[in-house]
Amino acid sequence: MPRRTPSSIAYVAFVAVLWAVALPAVLIADSGRGIFPARGVGFITGGVLLAMGGLALVDAGAHVLAGAGIGLFGVRPGSRLVRTGIYSRVRNPIDIGTVLLSLAPWVAFDIDLMWVIPAGAIVYFVAGVGPYEDRHLLEAFEGDFRRYRAAVSKWLPR
């Protein structure tokens, strides 16, 4: 198994800070309810578990892509279609992990508008970048991507 690369570590850190720290911090600051308007130990534990699971998926996906020499800060396909590691189970582990990570603050904090972050993540991945990535992968890998798409689910392992 290849070592973690600086680009995969940087990417995982970027995703974590954006979705689990920066965006929730804006809503917490805007709420005027203090720095940690937490819901309770059970909800905080659930939020932490969601964040850890999400980060694990983002890390696994980023690790496989970086190991294959594919850039992480973009949506253009690499030189080959990656179907190994976690990509043999789901096509979008980074997207799934990011959505789980964005759910964590919504579960842990008692802020009325915190639901906007995971909703925004889902819309971004399903209606925004997802179709764009699929179109480019189809153009780059044609039949290979069609077979991969038929065999491996986008969001839920089969």
PDB file of C-alpha atoms in Angstrom:
ATOM      1  CA  MET A   1       0.000   0.000   0.000  1.00  0.00           C
ATOM      2  CA  PRO A   2       1.486   3.385  -0.984  1.00  0.00           C
ATOM      3  CA  ARG A   3       2.396   5.905   1.708  1.00  0.00           C
ATOM      4  CA  ARG A   4       0.276   8.954   2.345  1.00  0.00           C
ATOM      5  CA  THR A   5       1.410  11.764   0.080  1.00  0.00           C
ATOM      6  CA  PRO A   6       1.638  15.417   1.070  1.00  0.00           C
ATOM      7  CA  SER A   7      -1.144  16.160  -1.423  1.00  0.00           C
ATOM      8  CA  SER A   8      -3.509  13.577   0.103  1.00  0.00           C
ATOM      9  CA  ILE A   9      -2.782  14.823   3.632  1.00  0.00           C
ATOM     10  CA  ALA A  10      -3.331  18.433   2.532  1.00  0.00           C
ATOM     11  CA  TYR A  11      -6.571  17.506   0.785  1.00  0.00           C
ATOM     12  CA  VAL A  12      -7.984  15.669   3.812  1.00  0.00           C
ATOM     13  CA  ALA A  13      -7.047  18.609   6.051  1.00  0.00           C
ATOM     14  CA  PHE A  14      -8.661  21.063   3.623  1.00  0.00           C
ATOM     15  CA  VAL A  15     -11.928  19.088   3.520  1.00  0.00           C
ATOM     16  CA  ALA A  16     -11.997  18.722   7.309  1.00  0.00           C
ATOM     17  CA  VAL A  17     -11.364  22.402   7.994  1.00  0.00           C
ATOM     18  CA  LEU A  18     -13.857  23.612   5.394  1.00  0.00           C
ATOM     19  CA  TRP A  19     -16.817  21.350   6.151  1.00  0.00           C
ATOM     20  CA  ALA A  20     -16.403  20.649   9.873  1.00  0.00           C
ATOM     21  CA  VAL A  21     -14.783  23.851  11.139  1.00  0.00           C
ATOM     22  CA  ALA A  22     -15.049  26.932   8.909  1.00  0.00           C
ATOM     23  CA  LEU A  23     -18.623  26.646   7.649  1.00  0.00           C
ATOM     24  CA  PRO A  24     -20.080  25.621  11.039  1.00  0.00           C
ATOM     25  CA  ALA A  25     -18.062  28.394  12.742  1.00  0.00           C
ATOM     26  CA  VAL A  26     -19.769  30.981  10.547  1.00  0.00           C
ATOM     27  CA  LEU A  27     -23.208  29.706  11.574  1.00  0.00           C
ATOM     28  CA  ILE A  28     -22.233  29.448  15.244  1.00  0.00           C
ATOM     29  CA  ALA A  29     -20.875  32.999  15.233  1.00  0.00           C
ATOM     30  CA  ASP A  30     -23.968  34.260  13.414  1.00  0.00           C
ATOM     31  CA  SER A  31     -26.312  32.558  15.891  1.00  0.00           C
ATOM     32  CA  GLY A  32     -25.062  34.661  18.800  1.00  0.00           C
ATOM     33  CA  ARG A  33     -25.458  31.674  21.126  1.00  0.00           C
ATOM     34  CA  GLY A  34     -21.885  31.243  22.266  1.00  0.00           C
ATOM     35  CA  ILE A  35     -18.980  29.257  21.080  1.00  0.00           C
ATOM     36  CA  PHE A  36     -20.321  25.738  21.725  1.00  0.00           C
ATOM     37  CA  PRO A  37     -24.107  25.567  21.761  1.00  0.00           C
ATOM     38  CA  ALA A  38     -23.936  21.776  22.037  1.00  0.00           C
ATOM     39  CA  ARG A  39     -26.983  19.516  22.279  1.00  0.00           C
ATOM     40  CA  GLY A  40     -25.721  16.953  24.790  1.00  0.00           C
ATOM     41  CA  VAL A  41     -23.231  14.142  25.190  1.00  0.00           C
ATOM     42  CA  GLY A  42     -25.121  11.696  22.960  1.00  0.00           C
ATOM     43  CA  PHE A  43     -25.396  14.183  20.116  1.00  0.00           C
ATOM     44  CA  ILE A  44     -21.783  15.292  20.493  1.00  0.00           C
ATOM     45  CA  THR A  45     -20.674  11.643  20.413  1.00  0.00           C
ATOM     46  CA  GLY A  46     -22.773  11.053  17.298  1.00  0.00           C
ATOM     47  CA  GLY A  47     -21.258  14.124  15.658  1.00  0.00           C
ATOM     48  CA  VAL A  48     -17.739  12.990  16.486  1.00  0.00           C
ATOM     49  CA  LEU A  49     -18.431   9.507  15.089  1.00  0.00           C
ATOM     50  CA  LEU A  50     -19.876  10.982  11.884  1.00  0.00           C
ATOM     51  CA  ALA A  51     -16.836  13.244  11.527  1.00  0.00           C
ATOM     52  CA  MET A  52     -14.427  10.350  12.090  1.00  0.00           C
ATOM     53  CA  GLY A  53     -16.245   8.127   9.601  1.00  0.00           C
ATOM     54  CA  GLY A  54     -16.400  10.909   7.055  1.00  0.00           C
ATOM     55  CA  LEU A  55     -12.709  11.696   7.442  1.00  0.00           C
ATOM     56  CA  ALA A  56     -11.847   8.011   7.106  1.00  0.00           C
ATOM     57  CA  LEU A  57     -13.714   7.843   3.779  1.00  0.00           C
ATOM     58  CA  VAL A  58     -12.153  11.085   2.513  1.00  0.00           C
ATOM     59  CA  ASP A  59      -8.720   9.826   3.543  1.00  0.00           C
ATOM     60  CA  ALA A  60      -9.215   6.413   1.919  1.00  0.00           C
ATOM     61  CA  GLY A  61     -10.386   7.968  -1.348  1.00  0.00           C
ATOM     62  CA  ALA A  62      -7.692  10.645  -1.402  1.00  0.00           C
ATOM     63  CA  HIS A  63      -5.004   8.077  -0.578  1.00  0.00           C
ATOM     64  CA  VAL A  64      -5.982   5.824  -3.500  1.00  0.00           C
ATOM     65  CA  LEU A  65      -6.215   8.722  -5.975  1.00  0.00           C
ATOM     66  CA  ALA A  66      -2.939  10.293  -4.866  1.00  0.00           C
ATOM     67  CA  GLY A  67      -1.249   6.880  -5.011  1.00  0.00           C
ATOM     68  CA  ALA A  68      -2.411   6.594  -8.626  1.00  0.00           C
ATOM     69  CA  GLY A  69      -0.900   9.999  -9.389  1.00  0.00           C
ATOM     70  CA  ILE A  70      -4.239  11.747  -9.778  1.00  0.00           C
ATOM     71  CA  GLY A  71      -4.585  15.338  -8.604  1.00  0.00           C
ATOM     72  CA  LEU A  72      -6.981  15.912  -5.736  1.00  0.00           C
ATOM     73  CA  PHE A  73      -7.744  19.612  -6.080  1.00  0.00           C
ATOM     74  CA  GLY A  74      -9.791  19.434  -9.265  1.00  0.00           C
ATOM     75  CA  VAL A  75     -12.459  17.488 -11.090  1.00  0.00           C
ATOM     76  CA  ARG A  76     -10.605  16.483 -14.240  1.00  0.00           C
ATOM     77  CA  PRO A  77      -9.974  12.746 -14.618  1.00  0.00           C
ATOM     78  CA  GLY A  78      -6.462  11.419 -14.274  1.00  0.00           C
ATOM     79  CA  SER A  79      -4.567   9.356 -16.790  1.00  0.00           C
ATOM     80  CA  ARG A  80      -6.312   6.146 -15.727  1.00  0.00           C
ATOM     81  CA  LEU A  81      -9.640   5.076 -14.270  1.00  0.00           C
ATOM     82  CA  VAL A  82      -9.167   4.127 -10.617  1.00  0.00           C
ATOM     83  CA  ARG A  83     -11.184   1.060  -9.624  1.00  0.00           C
ATOM     84  CA  THR A  84      -9.091  -0.270  -6.750  1.00  0.00           C
ATOM     85  CA  GLY A  85      -9.257   0.091  -2.992  1.00  0.00           C
ATOM     86  CA  ILE A  86     -12.352   1.843  -1.790  1.00  0.00           C
ATOM     87  CA  TYR A  87     -13.205   2.711  -5.395  1.00  0.00           C
ATOM     88  CA  SER A  88     -14.034  -0.945  -5.955  1.00  0.00           C
ATOM     89  CA  ARG A  89     -16.924  -0.523  -3.456  1.00  0.00           C
ATOM     90  CA  VAL A  90     -18.276   2.979  -4.222  1.00  0.00           C
ATOM     91  CA  ARG A  91     -17.505   5.491  -6.956  1.00  0.00           C
ATOM     92  CA  ASN A  92     -17.574   8.583  -4.752  1.00  0.00           C
ATOM     93  CA  PRO A  93     -16.020   7.856  -1.346  1.00  0.00           C
ATOM     94  CA  ILE A  94     -14.707  11.410  -0.987  1.00  0.00           C
ATOM     95  CA  ASP A  95     -18.155  12.851  -1.659  1.00  0.00           C
ATOM     96  CA  ILE A  96     -19.787  10.421   0.782  1.00  0.00           C
ATOM     97  CA  GLY A  97     -17.179  11.214   3.420  1.00  0.00           C
ATOM     98  CA  THR A  98     -17.618  14.943   2.920  1.00  0.00           C
ATOM     99  CA  VAL A  99     -21.391  14.664   3.356  1.00  0.00           C
ATOM    100  CA  LEU A 100     -20.900  12.622   6.557  1.00  0.00           C
ATOM    101  CA  LEU A 101     -18.374  15.188   7.767  1.00  0.00           C
ATOM    102  CA  SER A 102     -20.802  18.025   7.031  1.00  0.00           C
ATOM    103  CA  LEU A 103     -23.534  16.205   8.991  1.00  0.00           C
ATOM    104  CA  ALA A 104     -21.373  16.102  12.133  1.00  0.00           C
ATOM    105  CA  PRO A 105     -21.824  19.748  13.240  1.00  0.00           C
ATOM    106  CA  TRP A 106     -25.562  19.545  12.504  1.00  0.00           C
ATOM    107  CA  VAL A 107     -25.845  16.594  14.880  1.00  0.00           C
ATOM    108  CA  ALA A 108     -23.551  18.018  17.578  1.00  0.00           C
ATOM    109  CA  PHE A 109     -24.594  21.683  17.727  1.00  0.00           C
ATOM    110  CA  ASP A 110     -27.923  23.286  18.520  1.00  0.00           C
ATOM    111  CA  ILE A 111     -27.964  25.867  15.712  1.00  0.00           C
ATOM    112  CA  ASP A 112     -31.155  26.313  13.715  1.00  0.00           C
ATOM    113  CA  LEU A 113     -29.511  26.733  10.310  1.00  0.00           C
ATOM    114  CA  MET A 114     -26.795  24.090  10.679  1.00  0.00           C
ATOM    115  CA  TRP A 115     -28.794  21.787   8.364  1.00  0.00           C
ATOM    116  CA  VAL A 116     -27.839  24.120   5.500  1.00  0.00           C
ATOM    117  CA  ILE A 117     -24.274  22.756   5.422  1.00  0.00           C
ATOM    118  CA  PRO A 118     -25.071  19.064   4.723  1.00  0.00           C
ATOM    119  CA  ALA A 119     -27.918  20.088   2.413  1.00  0.00           C
ATOM    120  CA  GLY A 120     -25.492  22.285   0.481  1.00  0.00           C
ATOM    121  CA  ALA A 121     -22.957  19.459   0.319  1.00  0.00           C
ATOM    122  CA  ILE A 122     -25.536  17.034  -1.066  1.00  0.00           C
ATOM    123  CA  VAL A 123     -26.761  19.520  -3.683  1.00  0.00           C
ATOM    124  CA  TYR A 124     -23.167  20.341  -4.636  1.00  0.00           C
ATOM    125  CA  PHE A 125     -22.204  16.685  -5.137  1.00  0.00           C
ATOM    126  CA  VAL A 126     -25.447  15.387  -6.670  1.00  0.00           C
ATOM    127  CA  ALA A 127     -26.447  18.293  -8.917  1.00  0.00           C
ATOM    128  CA  GLY A 128     -23.198  20.203  -9.276  1.00  0.00           C
ATOM    129  CA  VAL A 129     -19.877  18.446  -9.507  1.00  0.00           C
ATOM    130  CA  GLY A 130     -21.215  14.873  -9.854  1.00  0.00           C
ATOM    131  CA  PRO A 131     -22.683  15.175 -13.352  1.00  0.00           C
ATOM    132  CA  TYR A 132     -19.647  17.202 -14.440  1.00  0.00           C
ATOM    133  CA  GLU A 133     -17.221  14.521 -13.213  1.00  0.00           C
ATOM    134  CA  ASP A 134     -19.286  11.724 -14.756  1.00  0.00           C
ATOM    135  CA  ARG A 135     -19.354  13.478 -18.129  1.00  0.00           C
ATOM    136  CA  HIS A 136     -15.570  13.959 -18.118  1.00  0.00           C
ATOM    137  CA  LEU A 137     -14.931  10.369 -17.001  1.00  0.00           C
ATOM    138  CA  LEU A 138     -17.219   9.122 -19.753  1.00  0.00           C
ATOM    139  CA  GLU A 139     -15.374  11.229 -22.332  1.00  0.00           C
ATOM    140  CA  ALA A 140     -11.964  10.072 -21.078  1.00  0.00           C
ATOM    141  CA  PHE A 141     -12.646   6.376 -20.496  1.00  0.00           C
ATOM    142  CA  GLU A 142     -15.836   5.591 -22.484  1.00  0.00           C
ATOM    143  CA  GLY A 143     -16.573   1.840 -22.265  1.00  0.00           C
ATOM    144  CA  ASP A 144     -14.374   1.278 -19.212  1.00  0.00           C
ATOM    145  CA  PHE A 145     -16.283   3.934 -17.271  1.00  0.00           C
ATOM    146  CA  ARG A 146     -19.648   2.601 -18.484  1.00  0.00           C
ATOM    147  CA  ARG A 147     -18.762  -0.872 -17.176  1.00  0.00           C
ATOM    148  CA  TYR A 148     -17.420   0.551 -13.923  1.00  0.00           C
ATOM    149  CA  ARG A 149     -20.523   2.716 -13.481  1.00  0.00           C
ATOM    150  CA  ALA A 150     -22.759  -0.326 -14.066  1.00  0.00           C
ATOM    151  CA  ALA A 151     -20.822  -2.457 -11.560  1.00  0.00           C
ATOM    152  CA  VAL A 152     -20.129   0.044  -8.760  1.00  0.00           C
ATOM    153  CA  SER A 153     -22.732   2.275  -7.117  1.00  0.00           C
ATOM    154  CA  LYS A 154     -22.130   5.996  -6.772  1.00  0.00           C
ATOM    155  CA  TRP A 155     -23.215   6.399  -3.134  1.00  0.00           C
ATOM    156  CA  LEU A 156     -24.057   3.045  -1.491  1.00  0.00           C
ATOM    157  CA  PRO A 157     -21.972  -0.136  -1.692  1.00  0.00           C
ATOM    158  CA  ARG A 158     -23.784  -3.012  -3.374  1.00  0.00           C
TER     159      ARG A 158
END
